[in-house]
Amino acid sequence: MKVLALASYPIEAAATRYRLAQFVSPLAERGITLEIHPFIGSQLFASLYRREALAYTALNLVGATGKRFGDVWRARGFDLLFIQREAMLFGPPVIEWLAMRLGDCPMVLDLDDATYLPYVSPVYGRLASALKWFSKTDDLIRWAKVVTCGNRTIADYVESKGVPTALIPTVVDTELFRPRSPRQERDVPVVGWIGTHSTYPYLETIFPVLQELALRYRFRLKIVGAGRDEVSLPGVEVENLRWSLEREVEDFQSFDIGLYPVVPSQWAAGKSGFKAIQYMAVGIPYVVTPVGSCAEIGQANVTHLCATTRAEWREALERLLGDAELRRRMGEAGRLHALRHYTVPIQSDKLARVLREAVHS
């Protein structure tokens, strides 16, 4: 059985890496060939959110659009079309429609974000919103045989449209994402966050708490992927790094406490809580805002602590900073929880079953 997967982004994007690429080998072992075709390549992805590269980005997006039409013809040689969010970053779902009809391919849609909700790009503003064509997600849902959903919030929305769903959380390879060895307690614990330019404002909401804590506790704040050349937080020792695919696992392993602040909103409720699974896989405790799937992943007070208000964030981080044994216990509990519920083999079995049923239904 051959499946053509169309993704918006290259391997550097977590959605492509963890919703598609890591399943290529496991699906092959289950008799399914998964071929991934991203809309944009690595070089264009690197410039996509840099306003100073707007001319380069626009020119290359035009080129990528032309190349994308080749996948319409290519779909004729596959049994199934698997769309990760959308085939292109903008415009109506023309590619998906043509591939299904000219290629005579049934379609499975994968949603790990609430892409049916309009939003304003923090980089390109309303210009991007005008080109995005947010209604395309509803069209894709309607055309899909089934939608694989990263969390229950998205699944509820899809099911309200009368379309069947399969819950497949975003997971990591727990053989790669594992606790650092040997795990020794450090004199100065590392409190860490890994994200993107679009989620960095969430982290900024707890900066005052971190400054308060720095008056009483020694710790280092490690920030990865903020999209800022400099991050200054008076009174707090900050290490600010660009995100790197080669360093991703190492960065997670370097933390003693993970941060997962979220600003409640409809969009945030549709997030898949992936960072929580990454923290648990490497065996570190974390503090999270219990919004959407973040309130469902792990076991509160066993694998992690929850916090919404500034006082709750301060109390939760104080508990972890002041108790190395609590950090150890929670980290071990999180690792065990990840192994029981969030492994690639478990999700590969589910995905293989969904893809087969979509072809034969």
CSV table of C-alpha atoms in Angstrom, one decimal:
chain,number,residue,atom,x,y,z
A,1,MET,CA,0.0,0.0,0.0
A,2,LYS,CA,1.4,3.4,-1.0
A,3,VAL,CA,0.6,6.7,0.7
A,4,LEU,CA,1.5,10.1,-0.6
A,5,ALA,CA,1.9,12.6,2.3
A,6,LEU,CA,1.7,16.3,1.5
A,7,ALA,CA,3.0,18.6,4.2
A,8,SER,CA,3.4,22.3,4.4
A,9,TYR,CA,6.9,22.3,5.9
A,10,PRO,CA,10.1,20.4,5.7
A,11,ILE,CA,11.6,18.1,8.3
A,12,GLU,CA,12.8,21.0,10.4
A,13,ALA,CA,9.1,21.6,11.4
A,14,ALA,CA,7.9,19.6,14.3
A,15,ALA,CA,4.6,18.7,12.6
A,16,THR,CA,6.4,17.1,9.6
A,17,ARG,CA,9.1,15.5,11.7
A,18,TYR,CA,6.8,14.0,14.4
A,19,ARG,CA,3.4,13.6,12.6
A,20,LEU,CA,4.9,12.1,9.4
A,21,ALA,CA,8.7,11.4,9.1
A,22,GLN,CA,9.2,9.3,12.2
A,23,PHE,CA,6.4,7.0,11.0
A,24,VAL,CA,8.1,6.1,7.6
A,25,SER,CA,10.1,3.2,9.0
A,26,PRO,CA,7.4,1.8,11.4
A,27,LEU,CA,4.7,2.0,8.6
A,28,ALA,CA,7.1,0.2,6.2
A,29,GLU,CA,7.4,-2.6,8.7
A,30,ARG,CA,3.6,-2.8,8.6
A,31,GLY,CA,3.4,-3.0,4.8
A,32,ILE,CA,2.7,0.7,4.1
A,33,THR,CA,5.0,3.0,2.1
A,34,LEU,CA,4.8,6.6,3.2
A,35,GLU,CA,6.3,9.1,0.8
A,36,ILE,CA,6.5,12.7,2.1
A,37,HIS,CA,6.5,15.8,-0.1
A,38,PRO,CA,6.8,19.1,1.7
A,39,PHE,CA,5.5,22.3,0.1
A,40,ILE,CA,8.7,24.3,1.0
A,41,GLY,CA,12.2,23.2,1.5
A,42,SER,CA,14.6,23.7,4.4
A,43,GLN,CA,16.2,26.9,3.0
A,44,LEU,CA,12.9,28.6,2.4
A,45,PHE,CA,11.6,27.5,5.8
A,46,ALA,CA,14.6,29.2,7.5
A,47,SER,CA,13.7,32.5,5.9
A,48,LEU,CA,9.9,32.2,6.2
A,49,TYR,CA,9.4,34.2,9.4
A,50,ARG,CA,12.1,36.8,8.7
A,51,ARG,CA,10.5,40.1,7.5
A,52,GLU,CA,13.8,41.2,6.0
A,53,ALA,CA,13.7,38.2,3.7
A,54,LEU,CA,10.1,39.0,2.4
A,55,ALA,CA,11.2,39.4,-1.3
A,56,TYR,CA,13.2,36.1,-1.3
A,57,THR,CA,10.3,34.3,0.5
A,58,ALA,CA,7.6,35.6,-1.8
A,59,LEU,CA,9.6,34.7,-5.0
A,60,ASN,CA,10.3,31.2,-3.8
A,61,LEU,CA,6.7,30.6,-2.6
A,62,VAL,CA,5.7,31.2,-6.2
A,63,GLY,CA,8.2,28.6,-7.3
A,64,ALA,CA,7.0,26.1,-4.7
A,65,THR,CA,3.4,26.6,-5.8
A,66,GLY,CA,4.3,25.6,-9.4
A,67,LYS,CA,6.2,22.5,-8.2
A,68,ARG,CA,3.2,21.5,-6.0
A,69,PHE,CA,1.0,20.9,-9.1
A,70,GLY,CA,3.4,18.1,-9.9
A,71,ASP,CA,2.1,16.2,-6.9
A,72,VAL,CA,-1.4,16.3,-8.4
A,73,TRP,CA,-0.1,14.0,-11.3
A,74,ARG,CA,2.0,12.0,-8.9
A,75,ALA,CA,-1.0,11.1,-6.8
A,76,ARG,CA,-2.1,8.8,-9.6
A,77,GLY,CA,0.5,6.3,-8.5
A,78,PHE,CA,-0.7,6.1,-4.8
A,79,ASP,CA,-3.5,4.4,-3.0
A,80,LEU,CA,-4.1,7.2,-0.5
A,81,LEU,CA,-3.5,10.9,0.0
A,82,PHE,CA,-2.4,11.9,3.5
A,83,ILE,CA,-2.6,15.7,4.1
A,84,GLN,CA,-0.7,17.1,7.1
A,85,ARG,CA,-2.8,20.3,7.8
A,86,GLU,CA,-2.7,21.6,4.2
A,87,ALA,CA,-0.9,21.0,0.9
A,88,MET,CA,0.1,24.7,0.6
A,89,LEU,CA,0.5,27.5,3.1
A,90,PHE,CA,-2.0,29.8,1.4
A,91,GLY,CA,-5.0,29.8,-0.9
A,92,PRO,CA,-7.9,27.5,-1.4
A,93,PRO,CA,-7.4,23.7,-1.3
A,94,VAL,CA,-6.9,23.3,-5.0
A,95,ILE,CA,-4.1,20.8,-4.8
A,96,GLU,CA,-6.0,18.5,-2.5
A,97,TRP,CA,-9.1,18.7,-4.7
A,98,LEU,CA,-7.3,18.0,-7.9
A,99,ALA,CA,-5.2,15.2,-6.4
A,100,MET,CA,-8.3,13.4,-5.1
A,101,ARG,CA,-10.1,13.6,-8.4
A,102,LEU,CA,-7.4,13.3,-11.0
A,103,GLY,CA,-5.4,10.9,-8.9
A,104,ASP,CA,-8.5,9.0,-7.8
A,105,CYS,CA,-7.1,9.0,-4.3
A,106,PRO,CA,-9.2,8.9,-1.1
A,107,MET,CA,-7.8,11.4,1.5
A,108,VAL,CA,-6.9,11.3,5.2
A,109,LEU,CA,-6.4,14.7,6.9
A,110,ASP,CA,-4.1,15.1,9.8
A,111,LEU,CA,-4.7,18.0,12.2
A,112,ASP,CA,-2.4,18.7,15.2
A,113,ASP,CA,-3.4,22.4,15.4
A,114,ALA,CA,-6.8,24.1,15.3
A,115,THR,CA,-6.2,25.5,11.8
A,116,TYR,CA,-9.9,26.1,11.3
A,117,LEU,CA,-9.5,29.1,13.6
A,118,PRO,CA,-8.5,32.4,12.0
A,119,TYR,CA,-5.5,34.2,13.5
A,120,VAL,CA,-3.2,37.1,12.8
A,121,SER,CA,0.4,36.2,12.0
A,122,PRO,CA,2.8,37.8,14.5
A,123,VAL,CA,5.3,38.3,11.6
A,124,TYR,CA,3.2,39.3,8.6
A,125,GLY,CA,0.0,40.5,10.2
A,126,ARG,CA,-3.2,40.8,8.3
A,127,LEU,CA,-1.5,40.3,5.0
A,128,ALA,CA,-0.9,36.6,5.8
A,129,SER,CA,-4.4,36.3,7.2
A,130,ALA,CA,-5.8,37.5,3.8
A,131,LEU,CA,-3.8,34.9,1.9
A,132,LYS,CA,-4.3,32.0,4.4
A,133,TRP,CA,-7.8,31.0,3.4
A,134,PHE,CA,-8.8,29.7,6.8
A,135,SER,CA,-12.0,28.1,5.5
A,136,LYS,CA,-10.0,25.5,3.6
A,137,THR,CA,-9.7,23.3,6.8
A,138,ASP,CA,-13.5,22.9,6.9
A,139,ASP,CA,-13.4,21.8,3.2
A,140,LEU,CA,-10.6,19.3,3.9
A,141,ILE,CA,-12.5,17.9,6.8
A,142,ARG,CA,-15.6,17.4,4.7
A,143,TRP,CA,-13.6,15.7,1.9
A,144,ALA,CA,-11.6,13.4,4.3
A,145,LYS,CA,-12.5,9.7,4.9
A,146,VAL,CA,-11.2,10.2,8.4
A,147,VAL,CA,-9.2,12.9,10.3
A,148,THR,CA,-6.3,12.0,12.6
A,149,CYS,CA,-6.4,14.5,15.4
A,150,GLY,CA,-3.7,15.5,17.9
A,151,ASN,CA,-6.1,16.0,20.7
A,152,ARG,CA,-9.7,15.7,21.8
A,153,THR,CA,-10.5,19.4,21.2
A,154,ILE,CA,-9.8,19.1,17.5
A,155,ALA,CA,-11.6,15.7,17.4
A,156,ASP,CA,-14.7,17.3,18.9
A,157,TYR,CA,-14.7,20.0,16.2
A,158,VAL,CA,-14.2,17.5,13.4
A,159,GLU,CA,-16.9,15.1,14.7
A,160,SER,CA,-19.3,18.1,14.9
A,161,LYS,CA,-19.0,18.1,11.1
A,162,GLY,CA,-20.1,14.5,10.9
A,163,VAL,CA,-16.6,13.2,10.0
A,164,PRO,CA,-15.0,10.2,11.8
A,165,THR,CA,-11.8,10.8,13.7
A,166,ALA,CA,-8.8,8.9,15.2
A,167,LEU,CA,-6.9,10.4,18.2
A,168,ILE,CA,-3.2,10.2,17.5
A,169,PRO,CA,-1.1,12.3,19.9
A,170,THR,CA,2.2,13.8,18.7
A,171,VAL,CA,4.9,11.6,20.3
A,172,VAL,CA,8.7,11.1,20.2
A,173,ASP,CA,10.9,8.2,19.8
A,174,THR,CA,11.5,7.3,23.4
A,175,GLU,CA,14.8,5.5,22.5
A,176,LEU,CA,16.1,8.9,21.4
A,177,PHE,CA,14.3,11.1,23.9
A,178,ARG,CA,15.5,9.5,27.1
A,179,PRO,CA,16.9,10.8,30.4
A,180,ARG,CA,20.4,12.0,30.3
A,181,SER,CA,22.9,9.5,31.7
A,182,PRO,CA,24.2,9.7,34.3
A,183,ARG,CA,21.5,12.0,35.7
A,184,GLN,CA,23.4,13.9,38.4
A,185,GLU,CA,21.9,16.7,40.4
A,186,ARG,CA,23.6,20.0,39.7
A,187,ASP,CA,24.4,22.8,42.2
A,188,VAL,CA,22.6,25.2,39.9
A,189,PRO,CA,19.4,23.7,38.3
A,190,VAL,CA,18.5,24.5,34.8
A,191,VAL,CA,15.0,25.7,34.2
A,192,GLY,CA,14.2,25.4,30.5
A,193,TRP,CA,11.8,26.2,27.7
A,194,ILE,CA,11.9,25.2,24.0
A,195,GLY,CA,9.5,26.7,21.5
A,196,THR,CA,9.1,29.0,18.6
A,197,HIS,CA,8.8,32.8,17.9
A,198,SER,CA,5.0,32.4,18.0
A,199,THR,CA,4.9,30.8,21.5
A,200,TYR,CA,7.7,32.8,23.1
A,201,PRO,CA,5.2,35.5,24.3
A,202,TYR,CA,3.7,32.7,26.5
A,203,LEU,CA,7.0,32.4,28.2
A,204,GLU,CA,7.3,36.1,28.7
A,205,THR,CA,4.1,36.0,30.8
A,206,ILE,CA,6.0,34.3,33.7
A,207,PHE,CA,9.2,36.4,33.5
A,208,PRO,CA,8.1,38.4,36.6
A,209,VAL,CA,7.8,35.1,38.5
A,210,LEU,CA,11.2,34.0,37.4
A,211,GLN,CA,12.7,37.3,38.5
A,212,GLU,CA,11.0,37.0,41.9
A,213,LEU,CA,12.4,33.4,42.3
A,214,ALA,CA,15.9,34.5,41.4
A,215,LEU,CA,16.0,36.6,44.6
A,216,ARG,CA,15.7,33.4,46.6
A,217,TYR,CA,17.0,30.5,44.5
A,218,ARG,CA,20.0,30.0,42.2
A,219,PHE,CA,19.0,28.7,38.8
A,220,ARG,CA,19.8,29.2,35.1
A,221,LEU,CA,17.1,29.9,32.6
A,222,LYS,CA,17.7,28.2,29.3
A,223,ILE,CA,15.6,29.4,26.4
A,224,VAL,CA,15.7,27.7,23.0
A,225,GLY,CA,13.9,28.9,19.8
A,226,ALA,CA,12.6,32.2,21.0
A,227,GLY,CA,13.5,33.8,17.7
A,228,ARG,CA,15.1,36.7,19.5
A,229,ASP,CA,18.8,37.6,19.2
A,230,GLU,CA,18.9,38.7,22.8
A,231,VAL,CA,16.8,38.0,25.9
A,232,SER,CA,17.5,40.2,28.9
A,233,LEU,CA,15.9,39.4,32.2
A,234,PRO,CA,17.5,41.5,35.0
A,235,GLY,CA,18.4,39.3,38.0
A,236,VAL,CA,18.2,36.0,36.1
A,237,GLU,CA,21.0,34.2,34.4
A,238,VAL,CA,19.8,33.5,30.9
A,239,GLU,CA,21.1,31.3,28.2
A,240,ASN,CA,19.4,32.1,24.9
A,241,LEU,CA,20.0,29.7,22.0
A,242,ARG,CA,18.7,29.3,18.5
A,243,TRP,CA,16.8,26.1,17.9
A,244,SER,CA,18.8,23.4,16.2
A,245,LEU,CA,17.5,20.0,14.9
A,246,GLU,CA,20.9,18.4,15.7
A,247,ARG,CA,20.8,19.6,19.3
A,248,GLU,CA,17.1,19.1,20.0
A,249,VAL,CA,17.3,16.0,22.2
A,250,GLU,CA,20.4,17.3,24.0
A,251,ASP,CA,18.6,20.6,24.8
A,252,PHE,CA,15.7,18.8,26.4
A,253,GLN,CA,18.0,16.5,28.4
A,254,SER,CA,19.9,19.5,29.7
A,255,PHE,CA,16.9,20.8,31.7
A,256,ASP,CA,16.1,20.0,35.3
A,257,ILE,CA,12.7,21.6,35.2
A,258,GLY,CA,10.6,22.3,32.1
A,259,LEU,CA,8.4,25.3,31.6
A,260,TYR,CA,5.1,25.1,29.7
A,261,PRO,CA,3.1,28.3,30.1
A,262,VAL,CA,0.1,28.8,27.9
A,263,VAL,CA,-2.2,31.8,27.5
A,264,PRO,CA,-5.7,30.4,27.4
A,265,SER,CA,-7.5,30.9,24.1
A,266,GLN,CA,-9.4,28.9,21.5
A,267,TRP,CA,-6.2,28.5,19.6
A,268,ALA,CA,-4.2,27.3,22.7
A,269,ALA,CA,-7.0,24.8,23.5
A,270,GLY,CA,-6.4,23.2,20.1
A,271,LYS,CA,-2.7,22.7,20.7
A,272,SER,CA,-1.6,19.1,21.2
A,273,GLY,CA,0.5,19.4,24.4
A,274,PHE,CA,3.5,18.0,22.6
A,275,LYS,CA,6.1,19.8,24.8
A,276,ALA,CA,4.7,17.9,27.9
A,277,ILE,CA,5.3,14.6,26.2
A,278,GLN,CA,8.9,15.6,25.3
A,279,TYR,CA,9.5,16.7,28.9
A,280,MET,CA,8.2,13.4,30.2
A,281,ALA,CA,10.2,11.3,27.7
A,282,VAL,CA,13.5,12.8,28.9
A,283,GLY,CA,12.5,12.3,32.5
A,284,ILE,CA,12.1,15.9,33.8
A,285,PRO,CA,9.3,17.4,35.8
A,286,TYR,CA,7.5,20.4,34.4
A,287,VAL,CA,5.0,23.1,35.2
A,288,VAL,CA,2.2,23.7,32.8
A,289,THR,CA,-0.9,25.8,32.3
A,290,PRO,CA,-3.7,23.3,32.2
A,291,VAL,CA,-5.4,24.4,29.0
A,292,GLY,CA,-6.9,21.9,26.4
A,293,SER,CA,-4.8,18.8,26.0
A,294,CYS,CA,-2.2,20.1,28.4
A,295,ALA,CA,-4.7,19.4,31.2
A,296,GLU,CA,-5.1,15.8,30.0
A,297,ILE,CA,-1.5,14.7,29.4
A,298,GLY,CA,0.5,13.2,32.2
A,299,GLN,CA,-0.8,13.0,35.8
A,300,ALA,CA,-0.9,16.3,37.8
A,301,ASN,CA,1.1,16.3,41.0
A,302,VAL,CA,2.8,13.0,39.9
A,303,THR,CA,4.5,13.8,36.6
A,304,HIS,CA,4.2,17.5,36.7
A,305,LEU,CA,2.6,20.5,38.5
A,306,CYS,CA,-0.1,22.8,37.1
A,307,ALA,CA,-0.2,26.6,37.4
A,308,THR,CA,-2.4,29.3,36.0
A,309,THR,CA,-2.0,32.5,38.2
A,310,ARG,CA,1.3,34.2,39.0
A,311,ALA,CA,1.0,32.9,42.6
A,312,GLU,CA,0.5,29.3,41.4
A,313,TRP,CA,3.5,29.5,39.1
A,314,ARG,CA,5.7,30.9,41.9
A,315,GLU,CA,4.5,28.2,44.3
A,316,ALA,CA,5.0,25.3,41.8
A,317,LEU,CA,8.5,26.4,40.8
A,318,GLU,CA,9.5,27.0,44.4
A,319,ARG,CA,8.5,23.4,45.2
A,320,LEU,CA,10.6,22.0,42.4
A,321,LEU,CA,13.6,24.4,42.8
A,322,GLY,CA,13.8,23.6,46.6
A,323,ASP,CA,13.4,19.8,46.4
A,324,ALA,CA,15.8,17.8,44.3
A,325,GLU,CA,14.2,14.5,45.4
A,326,LEU,CA,10.7,15.7,44.2
A,327,ARG,CA,12.3,16.6,40.8
A,328,ARG,CA,13.7,13.1,40.6
A,329,ARG,CA,10.5,11.3,41.5
A,330,MET,CA,8.4,13.4,39.1
A,331,GLY,CA,10.9,12.9,36.4
A,332,GLU,CA,10.9,9.1,36.8
A,333,ALA,CA,7.1,9.1,36.9
A,334,GLY,CA,6.9,11.1,33.7
A,335,ARG,CA,9.3,8.8,31.9
A,336,LEU,CA,7.3,5.8,32.9
A,337,HIS,CA,4.0,7.5,31.8
A,338,ALA,CA,5.5,8.3,28.4
A,339,LEU,CA,6.6,4.7,27.9
A,340,ARG,CA,3.1,3.5,28.8
A,341,HIS,CA,1.1,5.9,26.7
A,342,TYR,CA,3.2,7.9,24.2
A,343,THR,CA,5.5,5.7,22.1
A,344,VAL,CA,6.0,5.4,18.4
A,345,PRO,CA,5.0,1.7,18.1
A,346,ILE,CA,1.7,2.3,19.9
A,347,GLN,CA,0.8,5.2,17.6
A,348,SER,CA,2.2,3.5,14.5
A,349,ASP,CA,-0.3,0.6,15.0
A,350,LYS,CA,-3.1,3.1,15.2
A,351,LEU,CA,-2.0,5.1,12.2
A,352,ALA,CA,-1.5,2.0,10.1
A,353,ARG,CA,-5.0,0.8,10.9
A,354,VAL,CA,-6.5,4.2,10.1
A,355,LEU,CA,-4.8,4.4,6.7
A,356,ARG,CA,-5.8,0.9,5.7
A,357,GLU,CA,-9.4,1.4,6.6
A,358,ALA,CA,-9.5,4.7,4.7
A,359,VAL,CA,-8.4,2.9,1.5
A,360,HIS,CA,-10.7,-0.1,1.9
A,361,SER,CA,-13.8,1.8,3.2
